[in-house]
């Protein structure tokens, strides 16, 4: 089954054609990041307008790259939630138009389910059940993936998502938006023990996260140094911050794995590209005899191939939308 997938939930306009949930026939991503960098973050209205301008051309491009026409596609998939509502609505309405014009079924896909499905492309042998850490700009979850369309969130962030903490800490250090990748690069040159940063405590669920205290500690540290005219070593601060975030994510995920007895551990979302996190998880999983699955770097951030991969399993489960499908800014992954 060949699915044409559309993704427009944030600042990437993307289209892909994916066969049977695993094989990417073509994938095109148009990033708006250069434009949003001027404002230090995504400006929702600009994002929507750029999606509207680019979505037709991106889709024509992906069909041309796959050497296919719309009539050769078996279904249309689209990210319907969660995300920026004005951005989501561009993709949703465009996908509805494609479905109406072609008579092909319309498959609604949850963005976070899509991030997890990026791993089905990278690891053709991977099948649920498994335990998954999702760490992106908007979400930090530990999820039991019981089946392709059956999810149970057992841990979540109480405040900032991991990617959001990376971006805000990076901003205080003077890095461009989105700062996760700049912290990653700087951290490779720094000493992770140089700055003592707090590990926020979370009462209640042992698998829940909190990153806002850590983020604020970095912002205050930079602010105080600036006021006193003292120099901050950005490489050392990036390394110390990254080490602390990665330790929190790794420790909670390992605790959840131990309690739930999953042996297959999967990571997804933009922060899964982080080199420190990948190294920490590899060490933690190998010492415990767990198998670790990470998406290839090109599939960690937002893309439509992951939406096409998940759509295959949504369709198998009978999840087909009618043409009144709407976008939703916030929907839990369990549906
Ligand atoms: O999954 P994603 O592309 O978008 C959302 O669905 O939110 O995640 C974007 C987040 C941003 O916060 C970005 O800074 C972070 O992923 N990110 C990274 C790295 N690459 C992207 N964070 C840390 N290290 C990286 N190498
Ligand atoms: Zn995403």
Coordinates of N, CA, C and O in Angstrom, one line a residue, residues 118-249:
X118 N 8.8 6.6 13.0 CA 10.1 6.9 12.3 C 11.0 5.7 12.5 O 11.8 5.3 11.6
X119 N 10.9 5.0 13.7 CA 11.7 3.9 14.0 C 11.3 2.7 13.1 O 12.2 1.8 12.9
X120 N 10.1 2.6 12.6 CA 9.7 1.4 11.8 C 10.4 1.5 10.4 O 10.7 0.5 9.8
X121 N 10.7 2.8 10.0 CA 11.5 2.9 8.8 C 12.9 2.6 9.0 O 13.5 1.8 8.2
X122 N 13.5 3.1 10.1 CA 14.9 2.8 10.3 C 15.2 1.4 10.7 O 16.2 0.8 10.3
X123 N 14.2 0.7 11.4 CA 14.4 -0.6 11.9 C 13.3 -1.5 11.4 O 12.3 -1.7 12.0
X124 N 13.5 -2.1 10.2 CA 12.3 -2.9 9.6 C 11.9 -4.0 10.4 O 10.7 -4.5 10.3
X125 N 12.7 -4.5 11.4 CA 12.4 -5.6 12.2 C 11.6 -5.2 13.5 O 11.1 -6.1 14.2
X126 N 11.5 -3.9 13.7 CA 10.9 -3.5 15.0 C 9.4 -3.6 15.0 O 8.8 -3.1 14.0
X127 N 8.9 -4.2 16.0 CA 7.4 -4.4 16.2 C 7.1 -4.1 17.6 O 7.9 -4.4 18.5
X128 N 5.9 -3.5 17.9 CA 5.4 -3.4 19.3 C 5.2 -4.9 19.8 O 5.1 -5.8 19.0
X129 N 5.2 -5.1 21.1 CA 5.3 -4.0 22.2 C 6.7 -3.6 22.5 O 7.7 -4.3 22.3
X130 N 6.8 -2.3 22.9 CA 8.1 -1.8 23.4 C 7.9 -0.6 24.3 O 6.7 0.0 24.3
X131 N 8.9 -0.1 24.9 CA 8.8 1.1 25.8 C 9.5 2.2 25.0 O 10.6 2.0 24.4
X132 N 8.8 3.4 25.0 CA 9.3 4.5 24.1 C 9.5 5.8 24.9 O 8.6 6.2 25.6
X133 N 10.6 6.4 24.7 CA 10.8 7.8 25.2 C 10.6 8.7 24.0 O 11.3 8.6 22.9
X134 N 9.6 9.6 24.1 CA 9.5 10.7 23.1 C 10.0 12.0 23.7 O 9.5 12.4 24.7
X135 N 11.0 12.6 23.0 CA 11.5 13.9 23.5 C 11.6 14.8 22.3 O 12.4 14.6 21.4
X136 N 10.6 15.8 22.3 CA 10.6 16.7 21.1 C 10.5 18.1 21.7 O 10.7 18.4 22.9
X137 N 10.2 19.0 20.8 CA 10.1 20.4 21.2 C 8.9 20.7 22.0 O 8.9 21.5 22.9
X138 N 7.8 19.9 21.8 CA 6.6 20.1 22.6 C 6.2 19.0 23.6 O 5.3 19.2 24.3
X139 N 7.0 17.9 23.5 CA 6.5 16.7 24.3 C 7.7 16.0 25.0 O 8.8 15.9 24.3
X140 N 7.5 15.5 26.2 CA 8.5 14.6 26.8 C 7.6 13.5 27.5 O 7.0 13.8 28.5
X141 N 7.6 12.3 26.9 CA 6.7 11.3 27.4 C 7.5 10.0 27.5 O 8.4 9.7 26.7
X142 N 7.1 9.1 28.5 CA 7.5 7.7 28.4 C 6.2 7.0 28.2 O 5.2 7.1 28.9
X143 N 6.2 6.2 27.1 CA 5.0 5.6 26.6 C 5.2 4.0 26.4 O 6.2 3.6 25.9
X144 N 4.2 3.3 26.9 CA 4.1 1.9 26.6 C 3.5 1.8 25.3 O 2.3 2.2 25.1
X145 N 4.2 1.3 24.2 CA 3.6 1.1 22.9 C 3.2 -0.4 22.9 O 4.0 -1.3 22.6
X146 N 1.9 -0.6 23.2 CA 1.4 -2.0 23.3 C 1.2 -2.6 22.0 O 1.3 -3.8 21.8
X147 N 0.7 -1.8 21.0 CA 0.5 -2.2 19.6 C 0.7 -1.0 18.8 O 0.8 0.1 19.3
X148 N 0.6 -1.1 17.4 CA 0.8 0.0 16.5 C -0.1 1.2 16.8 O 0.3 2.3 16.5
X149 N -1.3 0.9 17.3 CA -2.2 2.0 17.6 C -2.8 1.9 19.0 O -3.8 2.4 19.3
X150 N -2.0 1.3 19.9 CA -2.4 1.2 21.3 C -1.3 1.7 22.2 O -0.2 1.1 22.3
X151 N -1.5 2.9 22.8 CA -0.5 3.6 23.6 C -0.9 3.9 25.0 O -2.1 4.2 25.2
X152 N 0.0 3.8 25.9 CA -0.3 4.1 27.3 C 0.9 5.0 27.8 O 2.0 4.6 27.9
X153 N 0.5 6.3 28.1 CA 1.5 7.2 28.6 C 1.7 7.0 30.1 O 0.8 7.0 30.9
X154 N 3.0 6.6 30.5 CA 3.2 6.4 31.9 C 4.1 7.5 32.6 O 4.2 7.5 33.8
X155 N 4.7 8.3 31.7 CA 5.5 9.4 32.3 C 5.3 10.6 31.4 O 5.2 10.5 30.1
X156 N 5.3 11.8 31.9 CA 5.2 13.0 31.1 C 5.9 14.2 31.8 O 6.2 14.1 33.0
X157 N 6.1 15.2 31.1 CA 6.7 16.4 31.7 C 5.7 17.2 32.5 O 4.5 17.3 32.0
X158 N 6.1 17.7 33.6 CA 5.1 18.5 34.4 C 5.1 20.0 33.9 O 4.3 20.8 34.3
X159 N 6.2 20.3 33.2 CA 6.3 21.8 32.7 C 6.9 21.8 31.3 O 6.2 21.5 30.3
X160 N 8.2 22.1 31.1 CA 8.7 22.3 29.8 C 9.0 20.9 29.2 O 9.4 20.0 29.9
X161 N 8.9 20.8 27.9 CA 9.4 19.6 27.2 C 10.9 19.7 27.1 O 11.5 20.8 27.3
X162 N 11.6 18.5 26.9 CA 13.1 18.5 26.9 C 13.6 19.4 25.8 O 14.5 20.2 26.0
X163 N 13.0 19.4 24.6 CA 13.5 20.2 23.5 C 13.3 21.7 23.8 O 14.1 22.5 23.5
X164 N 12.2 22.0 24.4 CA 11.9 23.4 24.8 C 13.0 23.9 25.8 O 13.4 25.0 25.7
X165 N 13.3 23.0 26.7 CA 14.4 23.4 27.7 C 15.7 23.6 27.0 O 16.4 24.6 27.3
X166 N 16.0 22.7 26.0 CA 17.2 22.9 25.2 C 17.2 24.3 24.5 O 18.2 25.1 24.6
X167 N 16.1 24.6 23.9 CA 16.0 25.8 23.1 C 16.0 27.1 24.0 O 16.7 28.1 23.6
X168 N 15.4 27.0 25.2 CA 15.4 28.2 26.0 C 16.8 28.4 26.7 O 17.3 29.5 26.8
X169 N 17.4 27.3 27.1 CA 18.8 27.4 27.7 C 19.7 27.9 26.6 O 20.6 28.8 26.9
X170 N 19.5 27.4 25.4 CA 20.4 27.8 24.3 C 20.3 29.3 24.0 O 21.3 30.0 23.8
X171 N 19.1 29.8 24.1 CA 18.8 31.2 23.8 C 19.5 32.1 24.8 O 20.1 33.1 24.5
X172 N 19.5 31.7 26.1 CA 20.2 32.5 27.1 C 21.7 32.4 26.9 O 22.4 33.3 27.3
X173 N 22.2 31.4 26.2 CA 23.7 31.3 26.0 C 24.0 32.0 24.6 O 25.2 32.0 24.2
X174 N 23.0 32.6 24.0 CA 23.2 33.4 22.8 C 23.2 32.6 21.5 O 23.6 33.0 20.4
X175 N 22.7 31.3 21.6 CA 22.6 30.5 20.4 C 21.4 30.8 19.6 O 20.4 31.2 20.1
X176 N 21.4 30.5 18.3 CA 20.3 30.7 17.4 C 19.1 29.7 17.7 O 19.4 28.7 18.4
X177 N 18.0 30.0 17.2 CA 16.8 29.1 17.3 C 16.8 28.1 16.2 O 17.1 28.5 15.0
X178 N 16.4 26.8 16.3 CA 16.2 26.1 17.6 C 17.6 25.6 18.1 O 18.4 25.1 17.4
X179 N 17.8 25.9 19.4 CA 19.2 25.8 20.0 C 19.7 24.4 20.3 O 20.8 24.3 20.7
X180 N 18.8 23.4 20.3 CA 19.2 22.0 20.7 C 20.5 21.6 20.0 O 21.4 21.1 20.6
X181 N 20.5 21.8 18.7 CA 21.7 21.3 17.9 C 22.9 22.1 18.2 O 24.0 21.6 18.2
X182 N 22.8 23.4 18.6 CA 24.0 24.2 18.9 C 24.5 23.8 20.3 O 25.7 23.8 20.5
X183 N 23.6 23.5 21.2 CA 24.1 23.0 22.5 C 24.8 21.7 22.3 O 25.9 21.4 22.9
X184 N 24.3 20.8 21.5 CA 24.9 19.5 21.2 C 26.3 19.7 20.7 O 27.3 19.1 21.2
X185 N 26.5 20.6 19.7 CA 27.8 20.9 19.1 C 28.8 21.5 20.2 O 29.9 21.0 20.3
X186 N 28.3 22.5 20.9 CA 29.1 23.1 21.9 C 29.5 22.1 23.0 O 30.7 22.1 23.5
X187 N 28.5 21.3 23.4 CA 28.8 20.3 24.5 C 29.9 19.4 24.2 O 30.6 18.9 25.1
X188 N 30.1 19.1 22.9 CA 31.2 18.1 22.5 C 32.6 18.7 22.8 O 33.6 18.0 22.8
X189 N 32.6 20.1 23.0 CA 33.9 20.7 23.3 C 34.1 21.1 24.7 O 35.1 21.7 25.1
X190 N 33.0 20.8 25.6 CA 33.0 21.3 26.9 C 33.2 20.2 28.0 O 33.2 19.0 27.7
X191 N 33.3 20.6 29.2 CA 33.4 19.7 30.4 C 32.0 19.6 31.1 O 31.5 20.6 31.6
X192 N 31.4 18.4 31.1 CA 30.1 18.3 31.7 C 30.0 18.5 33.2 O 28.9 18.6 33.8
X193 N 31.2 18.5 33.9 CA 31.2 18.7 35.3 C 31.6 20.1 35.7 O 31.7 20.4 36.9
X194 N 31.7 21.0 34.7 CA 32.2 22.4 35.0 C 31.2 23.2 35.8 O 31.6 23.9 36.7
X195 N 29.9 23.0 35.5 CA 28.9 23.8 36.2 C 27.9 22.8 36.9 O 27.5 21.8 36.3
X196 N 27.7 23.1 38.2 CA 26.8 22.3 39.0 C 25.3 22.7 38.8 O 25.0 23.9 39.1
X197 N 24.5 21.9 38.2 CA 23.1 22.3 37.9 C 22.2 21.4 38.6 O 22.5 20.2 38.9
X198 N 21.0 21.9 38.9 CA 20.1 21.1 39.8 C 19.4 20.0 38.9 O 19.1 20.2 37.7
X199 N 19.1 18.9 39.6 CA 18.2 17.8 39.0 C 16.9 18.0 39.6 O 16.7 17.6 40.8
X200 N 15.9 18.6 38.9 CA 14.6 18.8 39.6 C 13.9 17.6 40.1 O 14.0 16.5 39.4
X201 N 13.3 17.7 41.2 CA 12.6 16.5 41.8 C 11.1 16.6 41.4 O 10.6 17.7 41.4
X202 N 10.5 15.4 41.2 CA 9.1 15.4 40.8 C 8.4 14.5 41.8 O 8.8 13.3 41.9
X203 N 7.5 15.0 42.6 CA 6.7 14.2 43.5 C 5.6 13.4 42.8 O 5.1 14.0 41.8
X204 N 5.3 12.3 43.2 CA 4.2 11.6 42.6 C 4.7 10.5 41.6 O 5.4 9.6 42.1
X205 N 4.5 10.6 40.3 CA 4.9 9.6 39.4 C 6.4 9.5 39.3 O 7.1 10.6 39.0
X206 N 7.0 8.3 39.5 CA 8.5 8.3 39.3 C 9.0 8.5 37.9 O 10.2 8.7 37.7
X207 N 8.1 8.4 36.9 CA 8.5 8.5 35.5 C 8.2 9.9 35.0 O 8.5 10.2 33.8
X208 N 7.7 10.8 35.8 CA 7.4 12.2 35.3 C 8.7 13.0 35.3 O 9.6 12.8 36.1
X209 N 8.8 14.0 34.3 CA 9.9 14.9 34.2 C 9.6 16.3 34.6 O 8.4 16.7 34.6
X210 N 10.6 17.1 35.0 CA 10.4 18.5 35.1 C 11.7 19.2 34.7 O 12.8 18.8 35.1
X211 N 11.6 20.1 33.7 CA 12.8 20.7 33.2 C 12.9 22.2 33.4 O 13.9 22.8 33.1
X212 N 11.8 22.8 34.0 CA 11.8 24.2 34.0 C 12.8 24.8 35.0 O 13.4 25.8 34.8
X213 N 13.0 24.0 36.2 CA 14.0 24.5 37.2 C 15.4 24.5 36.6 O 16.2 25.4 36.9
X214 N 15.7 23.4 35.9 CA 17.0 23.3 35.3 C 17.2 24.4 34.2 O 18.3 25.1 34.2
X215 N 16.2 24.6 33.4 CA 16.3 25.7 32.4 C 16.5 27.1 33.1 O 17.4 27.9 32.7
X216 N 15.7 27.3 34.2 CA 15.8 28.6 34.9 C 17.2 28.7 35.5 O 17.8 29.8 35.6
X217 N 17.8 27.6 36.0 CA 19.1 27.7 36.6 C 20.1 28.2 35.6 O 21.0 29.0 35.9
X218 N 20.0 27.7 34.4 CA 21.0 28.1 33.3 C 20.8 29.6 33.0 O 21.7 30.4 32.9
X219 N 19.5 30.0 32.9 CA 19.2 31.4 32.5 C 19.7 32.3 33.6 O 20.4 33.3 33.4
X220 N 19.5 31.9 34.9 CA 20.0 32.7 36.0 C 21.5 32.8 36.1 O 22.1 33.9 36.4
X221 N 22.1 31.7 35.8 CA 23.6 31.6 35.8 C 24.2 32.6 34.8 O 25.1 33.3 35.1
X222 N 23.6 32.6 33.6 CA 24.1 33.5 32.6 C 23.8 34.9 32.9 O 24.7 35.8 32.8
X223 N 22.6 35.2 33.4 CA 22.2 36.5 33.8 C 23.1 37.1 34.9 O 23.6 38.2 34.8
X224 N 23.4 36.3 36.0 CA 24.2 36.7 37.1 C 25.7 37.0 36.6 O 26.3 38.0 37.0
X225 N 26.2 36.1 35.8 CA 27.5 36.3 35.2 C 27.6 37.6 34.4 O 28.6 38.4 34.6
X226 N 26.6 37.8 33.6 CA 26.5 39.1 32.8 C 26.6 40.3 33.7 O 27.3 41.3 33.4
X227 N 25.8 40.3 34.8 CA 25.7 41.4 35.7 C 27.0 41.7 36.4 O 27.3 42.9 36.6
X228 N 27.7 40.6 36.7 CA 29.0 40.8 37.4 C 30.1 41.0 36.4 O 31.3 41.2 36.8
X229 N 29.8 40.9 35.1 CA 30.9 41.1 34.1 C 31.8 39.9 34.0 O 32.9 40.0 33.5
X230 N 31.3 38.7 34.5 CA 32.1 37.5 34.5 C 31.9 36.8 33.2 O 30.7 36.8 32.6
X231 N 32.9 36.0 32.7 CA 32.7 35.3 31.5 C 32.1 33.9 31.8 O 32.3 33.3 32.8
X232 N 31.2 33.5 30.8 CA 30.7 32.1 30.9 C 31.4 31.3 29.8 O 31.5 31.8 28.7
X233 N 31.8 30.1 30.1 CA 32.3 29.2 29.1 C 31.1 28.5 28.5 O 30.6 27.5 29.1
X234 N 30.7 28.9 27.3 CA 29.5 28.3 26.7 C 29.6 26.8 26.4 O 28.7 26.1 26.5
X235 N 30.8 26.4 26.1 CA 31.0 24.9 25.8 C 30.8 24.1 27.1 O 30.2 23.1 27.1
X236 N 31.4 24.7 28.2 CA 31.3 24.0 29.5 C 29.8 24.0 30.0 O 29.3 23.0 30.5
X237 N 29.1 25.2 29.8 CA 27.7 25.3 30.3 C 26.8 24.4 29.4 O 26.0 23.7 29.9
X238 N 27.1 24.3 28.1 CA 26.3 23.5 27.2 C 26.5 22.0 27.6 O 25.6 21.2 27.7
X239 N 27.8 21.6 27.9 CA 28.1 20.2 28.2 C 27.4 19.9 29.6 O 26.9 18.8 29.7
X240 N 27.5 20.8 30.5 CA 26.9 20.5 31.9 C 25.3 20.4 31.8 O 24.7 19.5 32.3
X241 N 24.7 21.3 31.0 CA 23.3 21.3 30.8 C 22.9 20.0 30.1 O 22.0 19.3 30.5
X242 N 23.5 19.7 29.0 CA 23.2 18.5 28.2 C 23.4 17.2 29.0 O 22.5 16.3 29.0
X243 N 24.4 17.2 29.8 CA 24.7 16.0 30.6 C 23.5 15.8 31.6 O 23.0 14.7 31.8
X244 N 23.1 16.9 32.2 CA 22.0 16.8 33.2 C 20.7 16.4 32.6 O 20.0 15.5 33.1
X245 N 20.3 17.0 31.4 CA 19.1 16.6 30.8 C 19.1 15.1 30.3 O 18.2 14.4 30.6
X246 N 20.3 14.7 29.8 CA 20.4 13.3 29.3 C 20.3 12.3 30.5 O 19.8 11.3 30.3
X247 N 20.9 12.7 31.6 CA 20.9 11.8 32.8 C 19.5 11.7 33.3 O 19.0 10.6 33.6
X248 N 18.7 12.8 33.3 CA 17.3 12.7 33.8 C 16.5 11.8 32.8 O 15.8 10.9 33.3
X249 N 16.6 12.0 31.5 CA 15.9 11.2 30.6 C 16.2 9.8 30.6 O 15.4 8.9 30.7

